CSV table of C-alpha atoms and ligand atoms in Angstrom, one decimal:
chain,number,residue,atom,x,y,z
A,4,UNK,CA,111.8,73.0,123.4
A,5,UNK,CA,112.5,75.7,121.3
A,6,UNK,CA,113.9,78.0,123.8
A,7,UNK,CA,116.0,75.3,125.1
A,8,UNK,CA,117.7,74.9,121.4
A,9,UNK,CA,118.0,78.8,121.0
A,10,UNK,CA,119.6,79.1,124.6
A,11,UNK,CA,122.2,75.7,123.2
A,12,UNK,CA,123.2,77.6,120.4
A,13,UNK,CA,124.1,80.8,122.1
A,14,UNK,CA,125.4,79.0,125.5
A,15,UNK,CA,127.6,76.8,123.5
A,16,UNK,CA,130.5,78.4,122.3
A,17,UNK,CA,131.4,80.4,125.7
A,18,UNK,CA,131.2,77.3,127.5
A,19,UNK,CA,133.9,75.4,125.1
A,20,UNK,CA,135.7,78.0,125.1
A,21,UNK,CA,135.6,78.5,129.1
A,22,UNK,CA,136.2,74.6,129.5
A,23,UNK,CA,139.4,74.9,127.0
A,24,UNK,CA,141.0,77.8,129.1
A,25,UNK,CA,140.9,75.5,132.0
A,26,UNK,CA,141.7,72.8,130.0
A,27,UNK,CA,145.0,74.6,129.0
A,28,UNK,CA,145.4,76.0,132.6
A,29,UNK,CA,145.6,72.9,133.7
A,30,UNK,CA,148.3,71.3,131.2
A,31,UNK,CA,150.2,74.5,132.0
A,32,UNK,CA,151.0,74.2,135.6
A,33,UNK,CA,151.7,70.5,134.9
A,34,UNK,CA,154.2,71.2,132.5
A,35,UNK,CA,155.9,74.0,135.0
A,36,UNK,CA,155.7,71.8,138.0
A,37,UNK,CA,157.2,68.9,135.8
A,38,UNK,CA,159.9,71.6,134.2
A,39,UNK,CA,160.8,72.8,137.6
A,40,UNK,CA,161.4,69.6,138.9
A,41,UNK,CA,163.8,68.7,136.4
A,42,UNK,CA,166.2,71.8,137.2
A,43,UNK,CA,168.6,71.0,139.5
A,44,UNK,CA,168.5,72.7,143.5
A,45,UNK,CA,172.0,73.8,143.2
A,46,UNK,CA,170.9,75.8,139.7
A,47,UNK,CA,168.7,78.2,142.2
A,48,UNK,CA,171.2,78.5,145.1
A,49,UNK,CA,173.5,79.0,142.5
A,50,UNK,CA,171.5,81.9,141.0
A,51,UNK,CA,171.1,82.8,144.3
A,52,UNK,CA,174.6,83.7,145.5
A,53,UNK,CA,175.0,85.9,142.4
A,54,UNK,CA,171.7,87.7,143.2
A,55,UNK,CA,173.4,88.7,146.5
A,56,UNK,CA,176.7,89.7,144.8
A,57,UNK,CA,178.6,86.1,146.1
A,58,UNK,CA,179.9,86.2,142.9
A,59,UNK,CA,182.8,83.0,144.0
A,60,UNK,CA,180.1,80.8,145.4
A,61,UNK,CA,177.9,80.8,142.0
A,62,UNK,CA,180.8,80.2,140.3
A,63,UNK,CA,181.6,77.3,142.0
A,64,UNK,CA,178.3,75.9,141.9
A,65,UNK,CA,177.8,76.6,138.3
A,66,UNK,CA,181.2,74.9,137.9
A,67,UNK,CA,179.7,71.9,140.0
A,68,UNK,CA,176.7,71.4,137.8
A,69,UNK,CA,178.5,71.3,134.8
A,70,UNK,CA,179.7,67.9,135.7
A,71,UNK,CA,175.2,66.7,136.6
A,72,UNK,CA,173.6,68.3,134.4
A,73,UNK,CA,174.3,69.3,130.2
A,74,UNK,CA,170.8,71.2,129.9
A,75,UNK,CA,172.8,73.9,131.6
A,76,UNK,CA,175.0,74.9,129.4
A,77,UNK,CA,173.7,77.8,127.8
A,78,UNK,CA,173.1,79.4,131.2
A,79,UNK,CA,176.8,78.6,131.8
A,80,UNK,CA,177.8,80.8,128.6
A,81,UNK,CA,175.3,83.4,129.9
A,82,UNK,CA,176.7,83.6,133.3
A,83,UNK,CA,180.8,83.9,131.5
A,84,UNK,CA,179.5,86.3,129.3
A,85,UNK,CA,177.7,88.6,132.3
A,86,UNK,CA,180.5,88.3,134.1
A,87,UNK,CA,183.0,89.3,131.3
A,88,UNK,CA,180.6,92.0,131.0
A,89,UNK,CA,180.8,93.1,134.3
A,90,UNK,CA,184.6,93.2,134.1
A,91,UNK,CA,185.2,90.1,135.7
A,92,UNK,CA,187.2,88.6,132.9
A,93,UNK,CA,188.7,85.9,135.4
A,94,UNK,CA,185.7,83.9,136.6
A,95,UNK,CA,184.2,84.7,132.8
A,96,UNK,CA,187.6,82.1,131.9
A,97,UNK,CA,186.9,80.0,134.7
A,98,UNK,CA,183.8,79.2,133.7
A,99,UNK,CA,184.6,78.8,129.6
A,100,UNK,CA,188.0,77.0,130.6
A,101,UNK,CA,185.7,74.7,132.6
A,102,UNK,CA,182.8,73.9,129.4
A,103,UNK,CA,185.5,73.5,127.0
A,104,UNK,CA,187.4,70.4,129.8
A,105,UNK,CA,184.4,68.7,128.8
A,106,UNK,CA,184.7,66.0,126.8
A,107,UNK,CA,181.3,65.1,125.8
A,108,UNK,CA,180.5,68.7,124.8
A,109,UNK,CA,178.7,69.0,121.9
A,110,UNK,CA,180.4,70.5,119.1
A,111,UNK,CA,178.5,73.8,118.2
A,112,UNK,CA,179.1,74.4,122.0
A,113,UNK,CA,182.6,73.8,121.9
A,114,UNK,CA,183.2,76.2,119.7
A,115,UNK,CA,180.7,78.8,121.6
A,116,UNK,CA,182.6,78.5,124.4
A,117,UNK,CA,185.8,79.0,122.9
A,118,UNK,CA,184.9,82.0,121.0
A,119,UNK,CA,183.6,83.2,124.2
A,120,UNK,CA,187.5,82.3,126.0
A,121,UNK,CA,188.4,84.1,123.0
A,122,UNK,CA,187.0,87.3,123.8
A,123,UNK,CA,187.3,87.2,127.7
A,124,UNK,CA,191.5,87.3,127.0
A,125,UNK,CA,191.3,89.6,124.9
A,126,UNK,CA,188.9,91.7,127.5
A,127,UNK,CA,192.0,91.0,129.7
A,128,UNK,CA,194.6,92.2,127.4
A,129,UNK,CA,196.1,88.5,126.8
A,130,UNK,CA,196.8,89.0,123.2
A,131,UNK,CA,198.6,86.0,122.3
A,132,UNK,CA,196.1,83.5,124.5
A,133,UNK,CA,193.1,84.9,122.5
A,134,UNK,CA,195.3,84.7,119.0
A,135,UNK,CA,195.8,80.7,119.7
A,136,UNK,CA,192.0,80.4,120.0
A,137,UNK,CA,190.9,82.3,117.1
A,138,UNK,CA,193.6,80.7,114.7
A,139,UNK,CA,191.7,77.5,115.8
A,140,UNK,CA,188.1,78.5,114.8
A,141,UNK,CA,189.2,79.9,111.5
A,142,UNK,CA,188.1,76.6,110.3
A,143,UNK,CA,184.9,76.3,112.2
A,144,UNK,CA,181.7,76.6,110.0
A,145,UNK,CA,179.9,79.2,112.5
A,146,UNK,CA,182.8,81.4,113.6
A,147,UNK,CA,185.3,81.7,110.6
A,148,UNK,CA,183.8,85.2,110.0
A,149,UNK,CA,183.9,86.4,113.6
A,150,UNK,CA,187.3,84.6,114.6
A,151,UNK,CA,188.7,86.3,111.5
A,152,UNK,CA,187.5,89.6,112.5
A,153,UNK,CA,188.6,89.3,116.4
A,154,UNK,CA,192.6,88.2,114.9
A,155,UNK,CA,192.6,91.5,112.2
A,156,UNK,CA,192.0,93.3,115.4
A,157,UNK,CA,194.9,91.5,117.3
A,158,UNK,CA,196.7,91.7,114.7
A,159,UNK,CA,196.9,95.0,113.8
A,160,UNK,CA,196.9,95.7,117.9
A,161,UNK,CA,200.4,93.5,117.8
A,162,UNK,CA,201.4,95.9,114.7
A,163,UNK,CA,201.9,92.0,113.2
A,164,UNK,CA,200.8,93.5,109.8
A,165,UNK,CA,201.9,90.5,107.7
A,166,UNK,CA,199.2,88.8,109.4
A,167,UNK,CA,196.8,90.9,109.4
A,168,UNK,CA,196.5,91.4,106.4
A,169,UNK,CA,196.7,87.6,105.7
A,170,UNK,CA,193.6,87.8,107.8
A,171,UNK,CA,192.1,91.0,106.0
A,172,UNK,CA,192.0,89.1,102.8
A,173,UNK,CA,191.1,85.5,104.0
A,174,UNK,CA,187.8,87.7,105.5
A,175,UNK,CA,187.0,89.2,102.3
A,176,UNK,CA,187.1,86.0,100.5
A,177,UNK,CA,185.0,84.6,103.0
A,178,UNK,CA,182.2,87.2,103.2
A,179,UNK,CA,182.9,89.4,100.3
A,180,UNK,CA,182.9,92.3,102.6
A,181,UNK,CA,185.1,95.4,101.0
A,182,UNK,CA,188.1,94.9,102.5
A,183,UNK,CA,190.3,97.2,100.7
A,184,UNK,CA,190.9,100.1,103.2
A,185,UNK,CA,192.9,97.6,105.8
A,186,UNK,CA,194.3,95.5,103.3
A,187,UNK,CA,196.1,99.0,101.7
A,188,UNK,CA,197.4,100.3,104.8
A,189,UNK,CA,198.8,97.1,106.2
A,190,UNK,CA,201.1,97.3,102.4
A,191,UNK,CA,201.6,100.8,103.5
A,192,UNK,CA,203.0,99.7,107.6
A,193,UNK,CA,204.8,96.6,105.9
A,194,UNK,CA,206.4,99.7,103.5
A,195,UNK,CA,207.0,102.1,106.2
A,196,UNK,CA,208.8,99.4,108.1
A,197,UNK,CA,211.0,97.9,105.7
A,198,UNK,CA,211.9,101.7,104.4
A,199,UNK,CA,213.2,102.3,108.7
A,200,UNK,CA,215.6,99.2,107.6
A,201,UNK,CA,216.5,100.6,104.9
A,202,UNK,CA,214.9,97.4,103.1
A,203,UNK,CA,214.2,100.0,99.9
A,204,UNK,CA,212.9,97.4,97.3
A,205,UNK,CA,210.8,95.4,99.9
A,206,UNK,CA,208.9,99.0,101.0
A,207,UNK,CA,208.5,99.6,97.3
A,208,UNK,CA,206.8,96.6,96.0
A,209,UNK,CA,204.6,97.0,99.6
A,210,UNK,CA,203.8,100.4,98.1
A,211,UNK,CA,203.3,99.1,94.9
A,212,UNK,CA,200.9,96.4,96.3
A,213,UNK,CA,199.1,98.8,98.1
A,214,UNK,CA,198.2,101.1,95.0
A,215,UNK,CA,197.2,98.1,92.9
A,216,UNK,CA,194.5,97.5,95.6
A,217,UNK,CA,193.8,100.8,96.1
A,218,UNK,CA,194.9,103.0,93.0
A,219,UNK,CA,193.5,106.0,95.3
A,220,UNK,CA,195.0,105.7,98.4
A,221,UNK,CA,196.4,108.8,99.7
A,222,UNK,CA,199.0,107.1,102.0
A,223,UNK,CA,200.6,104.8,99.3
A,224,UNK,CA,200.8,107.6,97.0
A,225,UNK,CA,202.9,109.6,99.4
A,226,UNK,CA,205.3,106.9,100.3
A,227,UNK,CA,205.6,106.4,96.5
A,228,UNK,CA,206.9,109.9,96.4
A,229,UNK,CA,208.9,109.8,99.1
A,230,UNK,CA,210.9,106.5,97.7
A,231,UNK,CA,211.0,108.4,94.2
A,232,UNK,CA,212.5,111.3,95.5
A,233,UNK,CA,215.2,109.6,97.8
A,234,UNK,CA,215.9,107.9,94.1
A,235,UNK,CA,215.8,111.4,93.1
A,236,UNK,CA,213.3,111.0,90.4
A,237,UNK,CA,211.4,114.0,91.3
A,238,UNK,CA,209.2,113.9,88.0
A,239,UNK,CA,207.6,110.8,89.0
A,240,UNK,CA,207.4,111.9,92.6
A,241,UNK,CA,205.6,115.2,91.4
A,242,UNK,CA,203.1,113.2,89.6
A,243,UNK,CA,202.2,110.9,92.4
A,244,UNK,CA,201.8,113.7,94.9
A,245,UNK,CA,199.3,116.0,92.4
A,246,UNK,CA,197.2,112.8,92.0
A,247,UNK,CA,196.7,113.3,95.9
A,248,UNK,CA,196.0,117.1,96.0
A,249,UNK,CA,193.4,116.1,93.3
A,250,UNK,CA,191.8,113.5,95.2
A,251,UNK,CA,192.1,113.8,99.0
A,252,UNK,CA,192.1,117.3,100.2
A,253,UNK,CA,191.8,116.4,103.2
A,254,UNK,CA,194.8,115.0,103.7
A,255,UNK,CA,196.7,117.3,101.0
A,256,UNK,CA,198.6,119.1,103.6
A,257,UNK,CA,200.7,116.3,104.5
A,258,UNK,CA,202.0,116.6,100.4
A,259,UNK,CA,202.7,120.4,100.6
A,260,UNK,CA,206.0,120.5,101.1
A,261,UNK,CA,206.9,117.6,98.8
A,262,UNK,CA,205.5,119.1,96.3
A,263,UNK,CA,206.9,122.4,97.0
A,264,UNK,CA,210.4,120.4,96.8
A,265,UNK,CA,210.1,118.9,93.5
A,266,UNK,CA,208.8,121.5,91.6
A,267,UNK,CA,212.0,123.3,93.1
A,268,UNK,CA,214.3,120.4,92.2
A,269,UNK,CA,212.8,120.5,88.6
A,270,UNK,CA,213.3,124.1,88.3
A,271,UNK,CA,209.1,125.0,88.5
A,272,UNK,CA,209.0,127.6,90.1
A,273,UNK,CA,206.0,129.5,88.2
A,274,UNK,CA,204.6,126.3,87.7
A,275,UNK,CA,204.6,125.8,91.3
A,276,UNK,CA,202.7,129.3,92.2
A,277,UNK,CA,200.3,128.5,89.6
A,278,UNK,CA,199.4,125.2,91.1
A,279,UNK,CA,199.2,126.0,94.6
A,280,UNK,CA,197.1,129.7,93.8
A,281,UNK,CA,194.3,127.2,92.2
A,282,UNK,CA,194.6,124.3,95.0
A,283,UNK,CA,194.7,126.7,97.5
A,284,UNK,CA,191.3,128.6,96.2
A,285,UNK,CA,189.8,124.6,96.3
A,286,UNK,CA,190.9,124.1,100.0
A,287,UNK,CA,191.8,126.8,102.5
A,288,UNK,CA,195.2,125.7,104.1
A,289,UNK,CA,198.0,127.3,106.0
A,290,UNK,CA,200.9,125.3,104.9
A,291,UNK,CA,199.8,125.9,101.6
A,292,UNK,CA,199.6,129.8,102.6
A,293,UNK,CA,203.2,129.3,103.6
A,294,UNK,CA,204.7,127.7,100.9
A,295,UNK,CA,203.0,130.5,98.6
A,296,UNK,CA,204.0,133.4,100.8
A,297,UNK,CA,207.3,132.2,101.0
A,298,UNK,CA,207.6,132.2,97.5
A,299,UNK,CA,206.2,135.4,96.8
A,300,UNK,CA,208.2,136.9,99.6
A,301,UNK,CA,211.6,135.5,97.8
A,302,UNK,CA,210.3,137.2,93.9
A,303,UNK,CA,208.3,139.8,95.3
A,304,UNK,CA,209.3,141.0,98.4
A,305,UNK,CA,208.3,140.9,101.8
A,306,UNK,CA,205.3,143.4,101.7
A,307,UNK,CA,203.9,142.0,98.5
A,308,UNK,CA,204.0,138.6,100.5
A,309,UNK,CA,202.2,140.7,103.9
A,310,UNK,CA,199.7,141.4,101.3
A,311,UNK,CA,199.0,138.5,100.3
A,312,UNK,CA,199.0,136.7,103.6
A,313,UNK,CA,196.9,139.7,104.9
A,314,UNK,CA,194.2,138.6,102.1
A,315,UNK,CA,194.1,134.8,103.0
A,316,UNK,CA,193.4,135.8,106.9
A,317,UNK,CA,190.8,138.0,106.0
A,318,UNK,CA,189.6,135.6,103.7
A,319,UNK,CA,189.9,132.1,106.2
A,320,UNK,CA,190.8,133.3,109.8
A,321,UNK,CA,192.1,131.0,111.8
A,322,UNK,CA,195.1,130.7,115.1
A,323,UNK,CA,197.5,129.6,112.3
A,324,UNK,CA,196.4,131.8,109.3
A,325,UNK,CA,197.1,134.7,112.1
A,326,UNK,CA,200.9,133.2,113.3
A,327,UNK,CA,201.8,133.1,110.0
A,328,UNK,CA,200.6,136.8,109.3
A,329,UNK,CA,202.5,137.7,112.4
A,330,UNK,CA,205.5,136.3,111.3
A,331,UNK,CA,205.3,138.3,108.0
A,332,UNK,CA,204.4,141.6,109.7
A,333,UNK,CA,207.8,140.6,111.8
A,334,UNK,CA,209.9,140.8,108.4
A,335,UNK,CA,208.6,144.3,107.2
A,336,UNK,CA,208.6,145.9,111.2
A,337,UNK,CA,210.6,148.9,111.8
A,338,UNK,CA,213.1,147.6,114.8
A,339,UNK,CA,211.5,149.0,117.8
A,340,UNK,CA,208.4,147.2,117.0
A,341,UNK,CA,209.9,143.9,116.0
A,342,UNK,CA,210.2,143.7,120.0
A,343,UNK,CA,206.4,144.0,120.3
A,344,UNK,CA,205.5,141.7,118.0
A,345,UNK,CA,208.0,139.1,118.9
A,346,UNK,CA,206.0,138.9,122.4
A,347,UNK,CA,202.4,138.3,120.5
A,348,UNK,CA,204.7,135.6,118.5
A,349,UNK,CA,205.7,133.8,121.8
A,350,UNK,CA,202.4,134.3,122.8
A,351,UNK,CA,200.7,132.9,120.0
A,352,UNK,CA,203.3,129.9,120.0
A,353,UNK,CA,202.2,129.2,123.1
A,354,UNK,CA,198.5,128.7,122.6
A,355,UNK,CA,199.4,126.7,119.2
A,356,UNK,CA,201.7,124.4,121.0
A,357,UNK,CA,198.6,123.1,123.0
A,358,UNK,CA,196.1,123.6,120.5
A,359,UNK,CA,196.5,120.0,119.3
A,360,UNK,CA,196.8,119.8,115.0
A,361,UNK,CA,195.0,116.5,114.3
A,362,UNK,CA,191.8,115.1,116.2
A,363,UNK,CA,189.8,111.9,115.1
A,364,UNK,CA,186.5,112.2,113.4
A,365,UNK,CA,185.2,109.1,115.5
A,366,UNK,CA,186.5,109.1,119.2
A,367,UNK,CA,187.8,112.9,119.6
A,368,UNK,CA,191.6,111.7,119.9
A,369,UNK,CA,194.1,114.8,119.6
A,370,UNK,CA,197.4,114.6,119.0
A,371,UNK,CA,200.3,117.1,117.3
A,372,UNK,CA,200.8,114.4,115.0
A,373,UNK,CA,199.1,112.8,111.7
A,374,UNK,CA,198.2,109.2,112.9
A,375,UNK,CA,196.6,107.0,109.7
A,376,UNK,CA,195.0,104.8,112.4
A,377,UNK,CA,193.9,106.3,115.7
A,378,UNK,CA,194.9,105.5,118.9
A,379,UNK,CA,191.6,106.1,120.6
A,380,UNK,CA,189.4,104.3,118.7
A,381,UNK,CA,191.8,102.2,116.1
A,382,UNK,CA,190.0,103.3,113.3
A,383,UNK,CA,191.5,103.6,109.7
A,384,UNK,CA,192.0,108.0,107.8
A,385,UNK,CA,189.6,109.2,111.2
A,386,UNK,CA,192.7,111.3,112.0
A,387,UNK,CA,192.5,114.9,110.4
A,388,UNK,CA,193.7,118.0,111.0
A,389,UNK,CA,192.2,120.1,113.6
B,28,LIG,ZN1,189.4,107.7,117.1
C-alpha cells in the first residue's frame, strides 16, 4: 500500500502535466482548423499569384475581397505598402484608392490608408496629390505629427516657404520638437526672395524674423549685412558680419569679402589686418589668405606679401593655398619666367575648376557653389566647403 502511495506521489505530476500538453494540443489544432476556415480561398490564391510574381492578378483579387471580407484589411495595407516598397507605386494607389472607396471603413483605417496614399504619391513624385491628403489629416488625432512632417518636406521640395514654415511651427507646437533650424531658414528663403523683387522692407522684416528665432544664425546675419550695406550703413553691416566670424567658422568664408568691404568703406584699413591676422590664426582659410595678402601687397609690396603667402602654405598646404602663392610668385617674376609660371597657373586652374569647393557632410553632394540646403539629401548647413 505504501509503495503504491509513494509511486502516486512521484507519478502524478508528469502525468498532469503530459495529459495538459495534449489537452492544449488538442484546443490548438481546433482553433487553427477553425481560424483557417474562416479566411477566405481567394486570400490564398491571391497570395499565391504574388508568390509567383503575377503581381496584377493579386491585385485584383485583393481588390475583390475587399468588398467580402473587412478582417482583411490590414493585409491590404501590407500588400500597398510592399508594393510601394518594391517601386510599384501604382498598384500601392490602387489598392489604398480602393480601402479608402469604402464607406463602412472604420475610422482609424481610413486614415491609415490615406497616410499610406499619401506617401505612395509622393513615392511617385505627385507633389500636389500627396499635399491634398496631408492637409486633411492635420486634424486627425494619430497622424497630425507625421502628416505635418510629410507637408514641411513638400513644402520646402515646392520651395512654398510660406507654408512650410506655417507647417514648421504648427509641428513644434504640436510635439515640442526644436524646430528652430527650418523655421529660420524658411525667413531667410522668404528674404532672399522678396530681396530678387526688389521687395527690400518685406526681405528685412523676413531677416529680422529669422534672427529673433535664431539670434545665431549664420545665414540671417549675412543677409542682414548685405541689406545694410545696399543702405550703405556699413557700421551696422560690420557688426553683423564679425558676430558670424565669431560664431560659425565654418561658414566664415562666405563673410570675407564683406567684411573686407566695409572696413574699407569705413576707412579700417589697420583695423582690418588686425582682425583678419587673429581670425585667420583661429581658422585656416584661403580667402582670408587673399584678402590679407592683398592688402599687404598694396602697403608692403609684392615680396613682403610672397612672404607672407609663402608662410601660410607652409603652414596649411592645400590646392588653393598653392594657386594663390603661384599667383603672387607671378607678380614678383622676372619676365621670361612669368611665361613658365603662367602654364602651372592654367594648369592649376584646371584641376581647381573640377575640384568641387563645397560637399555635404551627410550625402557627399559637391557642387562649386554654397547651397544652405542640399540637393542630395535636403538637409539644412550640411553644405561646407571642401
Ligand atoms: Zn546632402
Amino acid at each position: 500500500m505504501i509503495i503504491l502511495l509513494i509511486a502516486l506521489l512521484f507519478l502524478t505530476p508528469p502525468l498532469a502535466f503530459y495529459l495538459g500538453y495534449q489537452l492544449h494540443r488538442r484546443k490548438e489544432k481546433r482553433f487553427r482548423r477553425r481560424w483557417l476556415r474562416r479566411i477566405p480561398r481567394s486570400y490564398f490564391v491571391g497570395l499565391n499569384f504574388l508568390l509567383n510574381d503575377e503581381t496584377d492578378k493579386a491585385v485584383d483579387i485583393f481588390t475583390k475581397m475587399l468588398g467580402v471580407d473587412s478582417d482583411t484589411i490590414e493585409t491590404h495595407l501590407a500588400v500597398g505598402k510592399l508594393f510601394r516598397r518594391k517601386g510599384e507605386v501604382d498598384r500601392a494607389i490602387r489598392i489604398h484608392q480602393n480601402l479608402i472607396a469604402r464607406a463602412q471603413l472604420p475610422k482609424r483605417y481610413r486614415e491609415q490608408s490615406m497616410y499610406e496614399l499619401g506617401q505612395d504619391y509622393l513615392s511617385a513624385g505627385v507633389l500636389d496629390h500627396a499635399e491634398k491628403i496631408f492637409v486633411e489629416l492635420i486634424n486627425s488625432k494619430s497622424y497630425a505629427h507625421a502628416a505635418l512632417k510629410m507637408l514641411i518636406d513638400i513644402y520646402q521640395q515646392e520651395r512654398d516657404w510660406y507654408n512650410a514654415l506655417k507647417m514648421a511651427k504648427q509641428y513644434e507646437t504640436l510635439t515640442q520638437h526644436d524646430m528652430r533650424h527650418i523655421i529660420t531658414h524658411c525667413y531667410c528663403e522668404i528674404a532672399e526672395s522678396a530681396a530678387s523683387k526688389e521687395e527690400i522692407k518685406e526681405a528685412e522684416c523676413a531677416v529680422q524674423e529669422a534672427l529673433l528665432v535664431d539670434a545665431t544664425s549664420v545665414r540671417a546675419s549675412l543677409l542682414q549685412a548685405k541689406f545694410y550695406m545696399q543702405r550703405d550703413r556699413y557700421k551696422e553691416a560690420l557688426c553683423s558680419l564679425l558676430q558670424i566670424s565669431d560664431r560659425n567658422l565654418a561658414h566664415f568664408s562666405e563673410s570675407v569679402k564683406l567684411l573686407a568691404l566695409c572696413y574699407e568703406k569705413l576707412g579700417l584699413e589697420e583695423e582690418l589686418m588686425v582682425e583678419f591676422k587673429r581670425l585667420l590664426e583661429q581658422q585656416p582659410s584661403v580667402a582670408l589668405a587673399l584678402v590679407l595678402a592683398e592688402r599687404i601687397h598694396k602697403v608692403n609690396g609684392s615680396k613682403v606679401a610672397l612672404i607672407f603667402v609663402l608662410d601660410y602654405v607652409r603652414r596649411h598646404p592645400s590646392l588653393r593655398g598653392l594657386y594663390l602663392l603661384i599667383n603672387f610668385y607671378t607678380f614678383t617674376a622676372e619676365e621670361h619666367a612669368k611665361q613658365d609660371l603662367s602654364i602651372l597657373q592654367n594648369l592649376m586652374n584646371k584641376i581647381l575648376s573640377q575640384k568641387p569647393d563645397y560637399q555635404c557632410k551627410g550625402c557627399g553632394f559637391a557642387s562649386h557653389k554654397l547651397h544652405w540646403q542640399c540637393p542630395g539629401c535636403r538637409q539644412w548647413d550640411t553644405v561646407v566647403e571642401g
